[in-house]
Protein backbone atom coordinates (compact mmCIF):
# COMPACT_ATOMS: atom_id res chain seq x y z
CA UNK A 1 0.00 0.00 0.00
CA UNK A 2 0.85 3.65 0.07
CA UNK A 3 1.44 6.01 3.00
CA UNK A 4 -0.08 9.41 3.73
CA UNK A 5 1.40 11.48 6.57
CA UNK A 6 0.61 14.83 8.13
CA UNK A 7 1.71 16.77 11.16
CA UNK A 8 4.95 18.19 12.47
CA UNK A 9 8.05 17.39 10.40
CA UNK A 10 10.33 16.67 13.38
CA UNK A 11 7.85 14.06 14.62
CA UNK A 12 7.72 12.23 11.29
CA UNK A 13 4.59 13.96 10.08
CA UNK A 14 6.21 15.00 6.79
CA UNK A 15 7.27 12.10 4.57
CA UNK A 16 7.73 14.21 1.42
CA UNK A 17 11.49 13.52 1.31
CA UNK A 18 10.83 9.78 0.87
CA UNK A 19 7.33 9.80 -0.63
CA UNK A 20 8.56 8.50 -3.99
CA UNK A 21 10.01 5.44 -2.18
CA UNK A 22 6.83 4.65 -0.24
CA UNK A 23 5.29 2.18 -2.68
CA UNK A 24 4.10 -1.34 -1.86
CA UNK A 25 4.40 -0.70 1.90
CA UNK A 26 3.79 -3.86 3.92
CA UNK A 27 4.32 -2.67 7.50
CA UNK A 28 4.89 0.53 9.46
CA UNK A 29 6.44 1.06 12.88
CA UNK A 30 7.13 4.27 14.79
CA UNK A 31 9.42 5.54 17.50
CA UNK A 32 8.55 8.77 19.28
CA UNK A 33 9.82 10.94 16.42
CA UNK A 34 10.33 8.68 13.38
CA UNK A 35 8.73 6.07 11.13
CA UNK A 36 10.07 3.00 9.33
CA UNK A 37 8.29 1.15 6.53
CA UNK A 38 8.97 -2.32 5.14
CA UNK A 39 8.41 -2.49 1.41
CA UNK A 40 7.29 -5.57 -0.55
CA UNK A 41 10.86 -6.18 -1.73
CA UNK A 42 12.09 -6.44 1.90
CA UNK A 43 13.81 -3.06 1.98
CA UNK A 44 13.17 -0.36 4.59
CA UNK A 45 12.43 3.35 4.22
CA UNK A 46 12.75 5.69 7.23
CA UNK A 47 11.91 9.32 7.93
CA UNK A 48 11.60 11.68 10.88
CA UNK A 49 14.15 12.80 13.46
CA UNK A 50 17.56 11.24 12.78
CA UNK A 51 18.55 10.37 16.34
CA UNK A 52 15.21 8.62 16.92
CA UNK A 53 15.63 6.28 13.94
CA UNK A 54 14.57 8.55 11.10
CA UNK A 55 17.94 8.06 9.40
CA UNK A 56 18.86 4.44 8.67
CA UNK A 57 21.68 5.26 6.24
CA UNK A 58 24.34 3.76 8.52
CA UNK A 59 22.70 0.31 8.23
CA UNK A 60 20.87 0.66 4.91
CA UNK A 61 23.14 -1.86 3.17
CA UNK A 62 22.10 -4.45 5.80
CA UNK A 63 18.36 -3.78 5.50
CA UNK A 64 17.58 -6.42 2.89
CA UNK A 65 15.02 -9.22 3.19
CA UNK A 66 13.48 -7.57 6.25
CA UNK A 67 10.62 -9.63 7.63
CA UNK A 68 9.53 -7.56 10.62
CA UNK A 69 10.19 -4.26 12.38
CA UNK A 70 9.97 -3.48 16.06
CA UNK A 71 10.30 -0.05 17.65
CA UNK A 72 11.13 1.34 21.07
CA UNK A 73 10.88 4.97 22.12
CA UNK A 74 14.21 5.80 20.47
CA UNK A 75 15.25 2.99 18.10
CA UNK A 76 14.19 0.37 15.55
CA UNK A 77 15.09 -3.28 15.16
CA UNK A 78 14.66 -5.18 11.91
CA UNK A 79 14.44 -8.97 11.82
CA UNK A 80 15.88 -10.34 8.59
CA UNK A 81 14.90 -13.50 6.73
CA UNK A 82 18.01 -15.31 8.00
CA UNK A 83 17.02 -14.56 11.62
CA UNK A 84 19.61 -11.86 12.20
CA UNK A 85 18.71 -8.49 13.70
CA UNK A 86 19.76 -5.01 12.61
CA UNK A 87 19.23 -2.01 14.91
CA UNK A 88 19.49 1.77 14.48
CA UNK A 89 18.37 4.93 16.21
PDB file of C-alpha atoms in Angstrom:
ATOM      1  CA  UNK A   1       0.000   0.000   0.000  1.00  0.00           C
ATOM      2  CA  UNK A   2       0.854   3.653   0.067  1.00  0.00           C
ATOM      3  CA  UNK A   3       1.440   6.008   2.996  1.00  0.00           C
ATOM      4  CA  UNK A   4      -0.079   9.406   3.734  1.00  0.00           C
ATOM      5  CA  UNK A   5       1.397  11.479   6.569  1.00  0.00           C
ATOM      6  CA  UNK A   6       0.614  14.826   8.125  1.00  0.00           C
ATOM      7  CA  UNK A   7       1.706  16.772  11.156  1.00  0.00           C
ATOM      8  CA  UNK A   8       4.949  18.185  12.471  1.00  0.00           C
ATOM      9  CA  UNK A   9       8.050  17.389  10.402  1.00  0.00           C
ATOM     10  CA  UNK A  10      10.327  16.665  13.380  1.00  0.00           C
ATOM     11  CA  UNK A  11       7.845  14.055  14.622  1.00  0.00           C
ATOM     12  CA  UNK A  12       7.721  12.226  11.288  1.00  0.00           C
ATOM     13  CA  UNK A  13       4.586  13.959  10.076  1.00  0.00           C
ATOM     14  CA  UNK A  14       6.214  14.997   6.786  1.00  0.00           C
ATOM     15  CA  UNK A  15       7.272  12.099   4.566  1.00  0.00           C
ATOM     16  CA  UNK A  16       7.734  14.211   1.422  1.00  0.00           C
ATOM     17  CA  UNK A  17      11.492  13.525   1.310  1.00  0.00           C
ATOM     18  CA  UNK A  18      10.834   9.776   0.873  1.00  0.00           C
ATOM     19  CA  UNK A  19       7.332   9.802  -0.631  1.00  0.00           C
ATOM     20  CA  UNK A  20       8.562   8.502  -3.986  1.00  0.00           C
ATOM     21  CA  UNK A  21      10.007   5.441  -2.176  1.00  0.00           C
ATOM     22  CA  UNK A  22       6.826   4.648  -0.241  1.00  0.00           C
ATOM     23  CA  UNK A  23       5.289   2.179  -2.679  1.00  0.00           C
ATOM     24  CA  UNK A  24       4.102  -1.338  -1.856  1.00  0.00           C
ATOM     25  CA  UNK A  25       4.398  -0.705   1.898  1.00  0.00           C
ATOM     26  CA  UNK A  26       3.786  -3.862   3.919  1.00  0.00           C
ATOM     27  CA  UNK A  27       4.323  -2.667   7.498  1.00  0.00           C
ATOM     28  CA  UNK A  28       4.891   0.535   9.464  1.00  0.00           C
ATOM     29  CA  UNK A  29       6.440   1.058  12.876  1.00  0.00           C
ATOM     30  CA  UNK A  30       7.128   4.270  14.785  1.00  0.00           C
ATOM     31  CA  UNK A  31       9.417   5.535  17.495  1.00  0.00           C
ATOM     32  CA  UNK A  32       8.548   8.765  19.281  1.00  0.00           C
ATOM     33  CA  UNK A  33       9.823  10.944  16.418  1.00  0.00           C
ATOM     34  CA  UNK A  34      10.332   8.682  13.375  1.00  0.00           C
ATOM     35  CA  UNK A  35       8.726   6.070  11.134  1.00  0.00           C
ATOM     36  CA  UNK A  36      10.067   2.997   9.333  1.00  0.00           C
ATOM     37  CA  UNK A  37       8.290   1.154   6.531  1.00  0.00           C
ATOM     38  CA  UNK A  38       8.975  -2.321   5.138  1.00  0.00           C
ATOM     39  CA  UNK A  39       8.406  -2.492   1.409  1.00  0.00           C
ATOM     40  CA  UNK A  40       7.289  -5.569  -0.549  1.00  0.00           C
ATOM     41  CA  UNK A  41      10.864  -6.178  -1.726  1.00  0.00           C
ATOM     42  CA  UNK A  42      12.087  -6.443   1.902  1.00  0.00           C
ATOM     43  CA  UNK A  43      13.807  -3.061   1.976  1.00  0.00           C
ATOM     44  CA  UNK A  44      13.166  -0.358   4.590  1.00  0.00           C
ATOM     45  CA  UNK A  45      12.432   3.352   4.223  1.00  0.00           C
ATOM     46  CA  UNK A  46      12.752   5.689   7.226  1.00  0.00           C
ATOM     47  CA  UNK A  47      11.913   9.323   7.935  1.00  0.00           C
ATOM     48  CA  UNK A  48      11.600  11.678  10.876  1.00  0.00           C
ATOM     49  CA  UNK A  49      14.147  12.797  13.463  1.00  0.00           C
ATOM     50  CA  UNK A  50      17.565  11.244  12.780  1.00  0.00           C
ATOM     51  CA  UNK A  51      18.546  10.375  16.340  1.00  0.00           C
ATOM     52  CA  UNK A  52      15.214   8.616  16.916  1.00  0.00           C
ATOM     53  CA  UNK A  53      15.629   6.279  13.942  1.00  0.00           C
ATOM     54  CA  UNK A  54      14.573   8.553  11.101  1.00  0.00           C
ATOM     55  CA  UNK A  55      17.943   8.058   9.400  1.00  0.00           C
ATOM     56  CA  UNK A  56      18.855   4.439   8.670  1.00  0.00           C
ATOM     57  CA  UNK A  57      21.677   5.263   6.237  1.00  0.00           C
ATOM     58  CA  UNK A  58      24.344   3.755   8.525  1.00  0.00           C
ATOM     59  CA  UNK A  59      22.696   0.312   8.233  1.00  0.00           C
ATOM     60  CA  UNK A  60      20.872   0.662   4.906  1.00  0.00           C
ATOM     61  CA  UNK A  61      23.143  -1.860   3.173  1.00  0.00           C
ATOM     62  CA  UNK A  62      22.104  -4.449   5.803  1.00  0.00           C
ATOM     63  CA  UNK A  63      18.364  -3.781   5.501  1.00  0.00           C
ATOM     64  CA  UNK A  64      17.580  -6.417   2.890  1.00  0.00           C
ATOM     65  CA  UNK A  65      15.025  -9.217   3.188  1.00  0.00           C
ATOM     66  CA  UNK A  66      13.477  -7.570   6.249  1.00  0.00           C
ATOM     67  CA  UNK A  67      10.617  -9.633   7.634  1.00  0.00           C
ATOM     68  CA  UNK A  68       9.531  -7.564  10.618  1.00  0.00           C
ATOM     69  CA  UNK A  69      10.185  -4.260  12.376  1.00  0.00           C
ATOM     70  CA  UNK A  70       9.966  -3.477  16.061  1.00  0.00           C
ATOM     71  CA  UNK A  71      10.297  -0.055  17.650  1.00  0.00           C
ATOM     72  CA  UNK A  72      11.132   1.340  21.065  1.00  0.00           C
ATOM     73  CA  UNK A  73      10.878   4.968  22.116  1.00  0.00           C
ATOM     74  CA  UNK A  74      14.210   5.801  20.472  1.00  0.00           C
ATOM     75  CA  UNK A  75      15.245   2.993  18.103  1.00  0.00           C
ATOM     76  CA  UNK A  76      14.194   0.375  15.552  1.00  0.00           C
ATOM     77  CA  UNK A  77      15.095  -3.284  15.162  1.00  0.00           C
ATOM     78  CA  UNK A  78      14.664  -5.182  11.914  1.00  0.00           C
ATOM     79  CA  UNK A  79      14.435  -8.974  11.818  1.00  0.00           C
ATOM     80  CA  UNK A  80      15.881 -10.340   8.585  1.00  0.00           C
ATOM     81  CA  UNK A  81      14.902 -13.503   6.726  1.00  0.00           C
ATOM     82  CA  UNK A  82      18.015 -15.306   8.001  1.00  0.00           C
ATOM     83  CA  UNK A  83      17.017 -14.556  11.615  1.00  0.00           C
ATOM     84  CA  UNK A  84      19.610 -11.860  12.203  1.00  0.00           C
ATOM     85  CA  UNK A  85      18.709  -8.488  13.703  1.00  0.00           C
ATOM     86  CA  UNK A  86      19.765  -5.006  12.606  1.00  0.00           C
ATOM     87  CA  UNK A  87      19.233  -2.010  14.906  1.00  0.00           C
ATOM     88  CA  UNK A  88      19.485   1.766  14.481  1.00  0.00           C
ATOM     89  CA  UNK A  89      18.375   4.930  16.212  1.00  0.00           C
TER      90      UNK A  89
END
